[in-house]
């Protein structure tokens, strides 16, 4: 097969691009701009590695002083300081073997600017590339399997660095109360209290519509999702991803401003959050109908569904103003994702979760941890709801 022929797929027309470009366009063409750029960067790095064009693994043109300085700064992170073969000889994606995949992992692990999460993110994207080609029946990949997946099964995960999670400093409930209340704005108080009580991610704040929330209030009489149909107290519904159907069409949701869960979640809403949301809805600029976004912008794109970047930027500015922002990538920064860590830690402590690294069952239900919440017998019983409402942090007492 010549390089000019890009292969065929059983499901759809012949791809008119090389497989890696085809994957980015077909699989991530509708992703948010930032997500797509991240995927493109990871694909470009893989492409450079395939063609022996990674500038950071060679320094043959450096003088002795520069090489010594690099060794002093990076130690054995420099590829030439390890007993590893860094050249592929030039590969096409369809020629990648399991052994080649291991070499790719080693190249990622040697990149001085990468840590475990960055390495894992790159591997995840390229694994998805092969998986996508296999599912679409691409003619170049029907017999090779997924070499990334196979290499991981053979211990490749031990090569690609630490999987250690973030370990932010968890501020006190009183400090979080001051943080939230000092917004002095019904939108941002409701939104940050929502994050701090539910463990929800940033994408959820963008994708929620009023039909996803039942507030048990006379002014909140819109039609709700069927998952909330029989609730007799305030509850929230978070789908795995934005849905389609009678109440979901043409709502400008961002499917990849992701809810990042593969399970459907319902979450009880305590009285304080219900009151904050009702206060926000009293000044909400849109009609209070089932297809109205819960959170909308009051600055740029006034009245439109709030964008994740808007949420990120506003919370960062507030954190900078209050002294909760340190430097880029600092775990202690109060950013949007910080609230998920904060809520998990506070609730686990109050629920007296075990110390073996696992979360309390109630916390798992909130977070949408798939492996722990798919059991039909793990659900929001009345007793579990009451227990959650007892331990849910309050900020306006």
XYZ file of N, CA and C in Angstrom, residues 124-349:
678
model
N -2.961 7.678 26.549
C -4.407 7.492 26.438
C -4.910 7.924 25.065
N -4.396 9.054 24.562
C -4.831 9.547 23.254
C -4.429 8.601 22.138
N -3.202 8.117 22.163
C -2.751 7.220 21.085
C -3.433 5.861 21.201
N -3.694 5.411 22.406
C -4.485 4.180 22.574
C -5.870 4.373 21.962
N -6.468 5.560 22.180
C -7.775 5.852 21.610
C -7.717 5.877 20.084
N -6.597 6.373 19.527
C -6.432 6.389 18.068
C -6.534 4.976 17.495
N -5.790 4.040 18.077
C -5.832 2.668 17.569
C -7.198 2.033 17.803
N -7.784 2.304 18.935
C -9.108 1.757 19.231
C -10.139 2.275 18.219
N -10.059 3.573 17.912
C -10.997 4.171 16.968
C -10.833 3.553 15.581
N -9.589 3.387 15.132
C -9.340 2.781 13.821
C -9.879 1.354 13.762
N -9.702 0.613 14.854
C -10.200 -0.759 14.882
C -11.723 -0.795 14.836
N -12.358 0.087 15.586
C -13.824 0.101 15.611
C -14.408 0.532 14.275
N -13.722 1.447 13.594
C -14.201 1.891 12.290
C -13.807 0.943 11.161
N -13.069 -0.107 11.492
C -12.687 -1.078 10.480
C -11.685 -0.554 9.479
N -10.776 0.323 9.905
C -9.774 0.872 8.995
C -8.899 -0.259 8.448
N -8.699 -0.260 7.131
C -8.040 -1.401 6.488
C -6.604 -1.593 6.945
N -5.943 -0.543 7.449
C -4.561 -0.691 7.886
C -4.444 -1.338 9.257
N -5.525 -1.405 9.984
C -5.422 -1.796 11.385
C -6.272 -3.011 11.758
N -6.892 -3.634 10.794
C -7.808 -4.727 11.118
C -7.100 -5.971 11.634
N -5.818 -6.127 11.357
C -5.125 -7.340 11.776
C -4.073 -7.096 12.847
N -3.784 -5.843 13.151
C -2.684 -5.570 14.070
C -3.125 -5.481 15.523
N -4.418 -5.312 15.771
C -4.865 -5.083 17.138
C -4.434 -3.709 17.604
N -4.525 -3.478 18.897
C -4.136 -2.192 19.478
C -2.813 -2.363 20.209
N -1.697 -1.997 19.577
C -0.389 -2.251 20.190
C -0.192 -1.491 21.499
N -0.807 -0.321 21.635
C -0.684 0.437 22.879
C -1.362 -0.324 24.017
N -2.568 -0.795 23.757
C -3.299 -1.554 24.767
C -2.548 -2.822 25.147
N -2.022 -3.519 24.142
C -1.291 -4.760 24.408
C -0.009 -4.488 25.192
N 0.674 -3.383 24.868
C 1.900 -3.041 25.593
C 1.591 -2.689 27.043
N 0.493 -2.007 27.271
C 0.093 -1.686 28.644
C -0.208 -2.959 29.423
N -0.853 -3.911 28.762
C -1.166 -5.188 29.419
C 0.093 -5.967 29.776
N 1.177 -5.692 29.057
C 2.436 -6.390 29.309
C 3.367 -5.587 30.222
N 2.819 -4.682 30.994
C 3.623 -3.964 31.969
C 4.090 -2.601 31.545
N 3.623 -2.111 30.392
C 4.049 -0.810 29.925
C 3.643 0.326 30.843
N 2.589 0.096 31.637
C 2.160 1.142 32.562
C 3.227 1.446 33.606
N 4.162 0.503 33.817
C 5.237 0.742 34.791
C 6.293 1.692 34.226
N 6.297 1.890 32.904
C 7.302 2.733 32.267
C 6.892 4.194 32.288
N 5.609 4.462 32.182
C 5.172 5.817 31.858
C 4.958 6.692 33.079
N 5.641 6.405 34.138
C 5.736 7.366 35.223
C 4.707 7.181 36.306
N 4.804 8.042 37.256
C 3.963 7.984 38.437
C 2.541 8.368 38.095
N 1.597 7.675 38.696
C 0.199 8.025 38.541
C -0.312 8.743 39.777
N 0.603 9.293 40.560
C 0.204 9.956 41.797
C -0.764 11.090 41.500
N -1.827 11.171 42.279
C -2.821 12.194 42.081
C -2.397 13.482 42.767
N -3.157 14.530 42.499
C -2.883 15.802 43.147
C -3.075 15.664 44.649
N -2.363 16.489 45.390
C -2.469 16.458 46.847
C -2.563 17.889 47.369
N -3.685 18.566 47.064
C -3.794 19.964 47.456
C -4.011 20.123 48.956
N -3.616 21.276 49.466
C -3.938 21.638 50.835
C -5.437 21.903 50.917
N -6.119 21.218 51.831
C -7.568 21.370 51.963
C -7.855 22.454 52.994
N -8.384 23.575 52.529
C -8.670 24.662 53.451
C -9.871 24.295 54.320
N -10.042 25.005 55.420
C -11.124 24.709 56.351
C -12.474 25.089 55.749
N -13.534 24.541 56.331
C -14.879 24.880 55.868
C -15.142 26.368 56.076
N -14.664 26.930 57.172
C -14.870 28.361 57.410
C -14.145 29.205 56.373
N -12.943 28.785 55.962
C -12.219 29.514 54.914
C -12.940 29.387 53.570
N -13.456 28.192 53.280
C -14.214 28.025 52.045
C -15.493 28.863 52.088
N -16.103 28.959 53.261
C -17.284 29.800 53.416
C -16.963 31.253 53.071
N -15.828 31.750 53.599
C -15.409 33.117 53.285
C -15.147 33.277 51.798
N -14.512 32.268 51.196
C -14.196 32.317 49.766
C -15.473 32.458 48.941
N -16.469 31.629 49.241
C -17.705 31.616 48.451
C -18.521 32.884 48.697
N -18.691 33.261 49.956
C -19.539 34.404 50.283
C -18.951 35.718 49.776
N -17.610 35.782 49.677
C -16.982 37.037 49.277
C -17.154 37.344 47.792
N -17.692 36.415 47.004
C -18.061 36.768 45.633
C -19.123 37.869 45.649
N -20.008 37.782 46.644
C -21.075 38.773 46.789
C -21.867 38.929 45.485
N -22.161 37.783 44.875
C -22.891 37.781 43.599
C -23.681 36.476 43.522
N -24.975 36.533 43.254
C -25.795 35.305 43.314
C -25.350 34.216 42.342
N -24.841 34.599 41.163
C -24.383 33.574 40.219
C -23.176 32.835 40.766
N -22.150 33.581 41.174
C -20.896 32.939 41.548
C -20.957 32.293 42.927
N -21.785 32.803 43.807
C -21.983 32.111 45.081
C -22.691 30.776 44.855
N -23.722 30.776 44.029
C -24.447 29.535 43.760
C -23.562 28.525 43.029
N -22.787 29.010 42.048
C -21.978 28.092 41.245
C -20.865 27.456 42.074
N -20.157 28.246 42.885
C -19.050 27.674 43.660
C -19.565 26.812 44.817
N -20.689 27.198 45.436
C -21.274 26.334 46.459
C -21.725 25.019 45.838
N -22.245 25.089 44.617
C -22.637 23.888 43.876
C -21.437 22.956 43.691
N -20.300 23.509 43.278
C -19.099 22.700 43.086
C -18.614 22.110 44.407
N -18.660 22.911 45.485
C -18.105 22.494 46.772
C -18.975 21.476 47.499
N -20.220 21.342 47.100
C -21.116 20.391 47.759
C -21.327 19.109 46.959
N -21.080 19.151 45.651
C -21.461 18.023 44.795
C -20.291 17.265 44.184
N -19.062 17.781 44.231
C -17.867 17.247 43.571
C -17.962 17.342 42.044
N -18.913 18.086 41.511
C -19.083 18.169 40.058
C -17.882 18.833 39.405
N -17.636 18.471 38.149
C -16.555 19.053 37.375
C -17.036 20.303 36.635
N -16.064 21.022 36.069
C -16.363 22.279 35.379
C -17.353 22.079 34.242
N -17.193 20.999 33.448
C -18.078 20.779 32.312
C -19.531 20.662 32.712
N -19.780 20.172 33.924
C -21.159 20.030 34.389
C -21.813 21.398 34.514
N -21.076 22.393 35.014
C -21.656 23.725 35.175
C -22.074 24.299 33.832
N -21.406 23.896 32.777
C -21.757 24.376 31.445
C -22.971 23.635 30.904
N -23.041 22.340 31.100
C -24.007 21.515 30.383
C -25.365 21.366 31.070
N -25.485 21.752 32.329
C -26.753 21.558 33.025
C -27.838 22.478 32.486
N -29.034 21.918 32.320
C -30.227 22.684 32.022
C -31.173 22.588 33.214
N -32.204 23.420 33.224
C -33.130 23.387 34.351
C -33.841 22.039 34.468
N -34.016 21.346 33.357
C -34.662 20.033 33.445
C -33.815 19.018 34.221
N -32.549 19.351 34.459
C -31.660 18.452 35.202
C -31.707 18.708 36.703
N -32.585 19.586 37.149
C -32.591 19.923 38.563
C -34.030 20.080 39.059
N -34.316 19.449 40.206
C -35.624 19.565 40.856
C -35.416 20.273 42.182
N -36.085 21.429 42.350
C -35.840 22.262 43.528
C -37.018 22.312 44.492
N -38.144 21.699 44.157
C -39.287 21.658 45.067
C -39.644 23.062 45.543
N -39.866 23.957 44.560
C -40.201 25.351 44.863
C -41.295 25.784 43.881
N -42.276 26.563 44.346
C -43.397 26.939 43.469
C -42.982 27.606 42.171
N -41.890 28.383 42.202
C -41.455 29.084 40.984
C -40.694 28.176 40.023
N -40.374 26.987 40.460
C -39.541 26.070 39.662
C -40.418 24.921 39.168
N -41.280 25.226 38.196
C -42.288 24.259 37.772
C -42.048 23.710 36.373
N -40.801 23.717 35.936
C -40.489 23.170 34.617
C -40.539 21.642 34.645
N -40.591 21.035 33.466
C -40.546 19.580 33.352
C -39.127 19.103 33.630
N -39.003 18.083 34.455
C -37.681 17.574 34.817
C -37.385 16.259 34.117
N -36.109 15.901 34.116
C -35.658 14.636 33.547
C -36.351 13.471 34.253
N -36.537 12.389 33.527
C -37.246 11.250 34.107
C -36.535 10.683 35.331
N -35.214 10.890 35.418
C -34.479 10.409 36.593
C -34.901 11.148 37.858
N -35.538 12.327 37.699
C -35.979 13.123 38.844
C -37.492 13.080 39.026
N -38.152 12.331 38.179
C -39.607 12.368 38.103
C -40.285 12.046 39.430
N -39.716 11.118 40.178
C -40.376 10.645 41.394
C -39.694 11.140 42.668
N -38.839 12.138 42.544
C -38.156 12.653 43.731
C -39.119 13.520 44.551
N -39.045 13.376 45.871
C -39.901 14.174 46.749
C -39.107 15.210 47.516
N -37.865 15.442 47.108
C -37.006 16.462 47.705
C -36.041 16.940 46.616
N -35.385 18.069 46.808
C -34.495 18.589 45.758
C -33.389 17.600 45.388
N -33.206 17.428 44.088
C -32.198 16.515 43.554
C -31.652 17.086 42.256
N -30.450 16.653 41.929
C -29.756 17.041 40.704
C -29.498 15.790 39.881
N -29.598 15.909 38.555
C -29.273 14.802 37.651
C -28.100 15.206 36.770
N -27.065 14.368 36.726
C -25.899 14.609 35.869
C -25.770 13.429 34.913
N -26.021 13.638 33.623
C -25.871 12.538 32.657
C -24.406 12.275 32.359
N -24.088 11.106 31.819
C -22.692 10.833 31.446
C -22.168 11.839 30.442
N -23.007 12.261 29.521
C -22.653 13.290 28.551
C -23.956 13.941 28.114
N -23.903 15.109 27.515
C -25.147 15.752 27.093
C -25.998 14.823 26.238
N -27.263 14.725 26.578
C -28.160 13.801 25.905
C -28.887 14.485 24.761
N -29.605 13.684 24.006
C -30.424 14.202 22.926
C -31.849 13.689 23.111
N -32.775 14.327 22.461
C -34.157 13.922 22.602
C -35.058 15.132 22.699
N -36.274 14.945 23.152
C -37.282 16.005 23.149
C -36.817 17.254 23.876
N -36.193 17.077 25.026
C -35.780 18.228 25.822
C -34.321 18.621 25.616
N -33.632 17.957 24.682
C -32.181 18.151 24.615
C -31.694 18.743 23.299
N -32.553 18.820 22.324
C -32.109 19.254 20.999
C -31.731 20.732 20.978
N -30.701 21.039 20.213
C -30.305 22.405 19.903
C -30.110 23.261 21.151
N -29.397 22.729 22.112
C -29.176 23.487 23.344
C -27.757 24.026 23.459
N -26.989 23.830 22.440
C -25.620 24.366 22.435
C -24.776 23.809 23.573
N -25.059 22.617 24.007
C -24.185 21.983 24.987
C -22.868 21.619 24.316
N -21.818 21.529 25.113
C -20.518 21.101 24.587
C -20.302 19.656 25.015
N -20.482 18.691 24.108
C -20.318 17.293 24.512
C -18.964 16.998 25.128
N -17.924 17.726 24.721
C -16.601 17.428 25.255
C -16.146 18.445 26.295
N -17.067 19.365 26.698
C -16.800 20.126 27.918
C -17.284 19.208 29.014
N -16.605 18.150 29.150
C -17.142 16.854 29.521
C -17.620 16.769 30.961
N -18.708 15.996 31.143
C -19.125 15.608 32.486
C -18.211 14.528 33.047
N -17.478 13.863 32.163
C -16.423 12.901 32.514
C -16.896 11.807 33.472
N -18.009 11.226 33.189
C -18.435 10.062 33.943
C -19.188 9.155 32.994
N -19.091 7.876 33.176
C -19.800 6.938 32.311
C -21.034 6.394 33.001
N -21.399 6.950 34.152
C -22.607 6.515 34.851
C -23.525 7.715 35.041
N -24.822 7.461 35.051
C -25.785 8.506 35.352
C -25.787 8.758 36.855
N -25.786 10.048 37.224
C -25.723 10.391 38.641
C -26.941 11.195 39.055
N -27.465 10.895 40.205
C -28.387 11.802 40.872
C -27.770 12.163 42.209
N -27.924 13.435 42.592
C -27.268 13.952 43.794
C -28.279 14.754 44.603
N -28.432 14.463 45.893
C -29.336 15.265 46.717
C -28.835 16.706 46.836
N -29.753 17.628 46.952
C -29.427 19.047 47.132
C -29.877 19.459 48.523
N -28.950 19.985 49.310
C -29.329 20.395 50.657
C -30.062 21.736 50.617
N -30.643 22.116 51.755
C -31.474 23.320 51.806
C -30.693 24.563 51.439
N -29.434 24.649 51.897
C -28.633 25.831 51.624
C -28.380 26.004 50.130
N -27.990 24.934 49.450
C -27.744 25.033 48.012
C -29.050 25.307 47.274
N -30.154 24.687 47.717
C -31.446 24.972 47.080
C -31.756 26.465 47.157
N -31.549 27.060 48.330
C -31.839 28.482 48.492
C -30.918 29.352 47.631
N -29.642 28.973 47.544
C -28.708 29.731 46.706
C -29.100 29.655 45.232
N -29.517 28.467 44.788
C -29.924 28.317 43.399
C -31.215 29.073 43.109
N -32.165 29.050 44.043
C -33.408 29.797 43.863
C -33.119 31.297 43.803
N -32.196 31.769 44.668
C -31.818 33.183 44.645
C -31.215 33.548 43.296
N -30.348 32.677 42.752
C -29.774 32.930 41.441
C -30.856 32.915 40.370
N -31.766 31.968 40.423
C -32.796 31.874 39.396
C -33.747 33.071 39.425
N -33.867 33.712 40.581
C -34.714 34.897 40.674
C -34.195 36.039 39.817
N -32.871 36.056 39.524
C -32.296 37.099 38.675
C -31.767 36.533 37.360
N -32.007 35.242 37.130
C -31.586 34.594 35.881
C -32.224 35.325 34.707
N -31.435 35.725 33.689
C -31.992 36.538 32.606
C -32.837 35.776 31.595
N -32.879 34.459 31.689
C -33.630 33.693 30.704
C -34.974 33.224 31.233
N -35.817 32.676 30.362
C -37.083 32.093 30.807
C -36.805 30.823 31.599
N -37.568 30.568 32.657
C -37.326 29.391 33.484
C -38.129 28.221 32.933
N -37.617 27.634 31.849
C -38.222 26.470 31.230
C -37.223 25.326 31.225
N -37.694 24.160 30.881
C -36.847 22.971 31.007
C -35.582 23.049 30.172
N -35.617 23.770 29.041
C -34.440 23.807 28.165
C -33.560 25.025 28.407
N -33.774 25.731 29.517
C -32.940 26.876 29.862
C -31.669 26.399 30.562
N -30.491 26.877 30.152
C -29.268 26.528 30.886
C -29.359 27.007 32.332
N -28.874 26.197 33.272
C -28.900 26.584 34.673
C -28.007 27.797 34.914
N -26.765 27.747 34.420
C -25.826 28.842 34.622
C -25.565 29.532 33.287
N -25.736 30.856 33.259
C -25.505 31.614 32.030
C -24.569 32.774 32.320
N -23.977 33.296 31.265
C -23.029 34.397 31.397
C -23.764 35.722 31.603
N -23.207 36.565 32.449
C -23.740 37.913 32.655
C -22.762 38.971 32.170
N -21.734 38.543 31.418
C -20.772 39.493 30.835
C -20.754 39.272 29.326
N -19.662 38.746 28.794
C -19.630 38.423 27.375
C -20.671 37.344 27.091
N -21.279 37.416 25.897
C -22.330 36.453 25.527
C -23.432 36.433 26.582
N -23.875 37.622 26.967
C -24.857 37.790 28.031
C -26.079 36.911 27.796
N -26.460 36.171 28.835
C -27.642 35.335 28.779
C -27.445 33.999 28.101
N -26.240 33.751 27.546
C -25.961 32.474 26.894
C -25.353 31.485 27.885
N -25.438 30.212 27.551
C -24.875 29.159 28.398
C -23.442 29.516 28.787
N -23.154 29.441 30.076
C -21.835 29.854 30.546
C -20.768 28.915 30.000
N -19.637 29.472 29.603
C -18.579 28.665 29.005
C -17.600 28.220 30.087
N -17.068 26.992 29.978
C -16.098 26.529 30.979
C -14.934 27.480 31.188
N -14.484 28.137 30.098
C -13.356 29.058 30.237
C -13.746 30.270 31.088
N -14.990 30.701 30.985
C -15.467 31.809 31.802
C -15.431 31.435 33.277
N -15.878 30.218 33.579
C -15.862 29.744 34.962
C -14.430 29.677 35.473
N -13.551 29.142 34.662
C -12.151 29.002 35.075
C -11.522 30.359 35.351
N -11.722 31.303 34.446
C -11.087 32.610 34.585
C -11.634 33.381 35.780
N -12.958 33.329 36.004
C -13.544 34.082 37.117
C -13.080 33.529 38.455
N -13.009 32.196 38.582
C -12.551 31.606 39.840
C -11.075 31.894 40.052
N -10.284 31.875 38.994
C -8.867 32.200 39.155
C -8.695 33.629 39.647
N -9.427 34.570 39.060
C -9.291 35.966 39.500
C -9.666 36.112 40.975
N -10.712 35.433 41.389
C -11.144 35.502 42.786
C -10.072 34.901 43.696
N -9.473 33.795 43.272
C -8.416 33.162 44.065
C -7.193 34.057 44.168
N -6.847 34.721 43.087
C -5.719 35.658 43.124
C -6.008 36.808 44.094
N -7.243 37.312 44.051
C -7.607 38.427 44.928
C -7.515 38.041 46.411
N -7.842 36.765 46.720
C -7.877 36.322 48.115
C -6.586 35.623 48.560
N -5.608 35.544 47.672
C -4.338 34.922 48.038
C -4.331 33.412 47.969
N -5.228 32.832 47.169
C -5.280 31.378 47.014
C -4.742 30.939 45.651
N -3.913 31.771 45.034
C -3.291 31.401 43.763
C -1.793 31.605 43.905
N -1.010 30.577 43.557
C 0.420 30.595 43.832
C 1.216 30.675 42.537
N 1.294 29.621 41.806
C 1.961 29.644 40.506
C 1.312 28.585 39.647
N 1.642 28.587 38.367
C 1.020 27.634 37.447
C 1.211 26.209 37.929
N 0.141 25.429 37.873
C 0.141 23.997 38.183
C 0.378 23.696 39.659
N 0.309 24.701 40.514
C 0.460 24.448 41.947
C -0.797 23.755 42.465
N -0.626 22.645 43.173
C -1.769 21.885 43.667
C -2.654 22.692 44.598
N -2.084 23.694 45.261
C -2.844 24.455 46.248
C -3.669 25.585 45.640
N -3.520 25.841 44.350
C -4.358 26.850 43.704
C -5.828 26.468 43.848
N -6.665 27.414 44.224
C -8.107 27.152 44.172
C -8.578 27.472 42.765
N -8.675 26.433 41.963
C -9.221 26.537 40.621
C -10.501 25.707 40.579
N -11.080 25.536 39.414
C -12.366 24.838 39.345
C -12.243 23.411 39.860
N -11.165 22.720 39.483
C -11.048 21.318 39.872
C -10.732 21.157 41.359
N -10.189 22.202 41.964
C -9.896 22.142 43.396
C -11.137 21.782 44.197
N -12.297 22.274 43.787
C -13.521 22.024 44.549
C -13.860 20.531 44.621
N -13.537 19.806 43.560
C -13.807 18.354 43.567
C -12.948 17.671 44.624
N -11.660 18.045 44.694
C -10.786 17.488 45.731
C -11.262 17.919 47.117
N -11.623 19.188 47.229
C -12.026 19.720 48.531
C -13.275 18.999 49.050
N -14.300 18.901 48.213
C -15.543 18.255 48.638
C -15.321 16.783 48.971
N -14.523 16.098 48.148
C -14.237 14.686 48.412
C -13.573 14.517 49.767
N -12.573 15.342 50.054
C -11.831 15.230 51.312
C -12.717 15.532 52.516
N -13.499 16.613 52.433
C -14.347 16.999 53.562
C -15.414 15.941 53.833
N -16.043 15.453 52.781
C -17.105 14.468 52.971
C -16.551 13.142 53.463
N -15.415 12.705 52.885
C -14.808 11.455 53.364
C -14.469 11.542 54.847
N -13.915 12.687 55.263
C -13.564 12.843 56.673
C -14.810 12.797 57.555
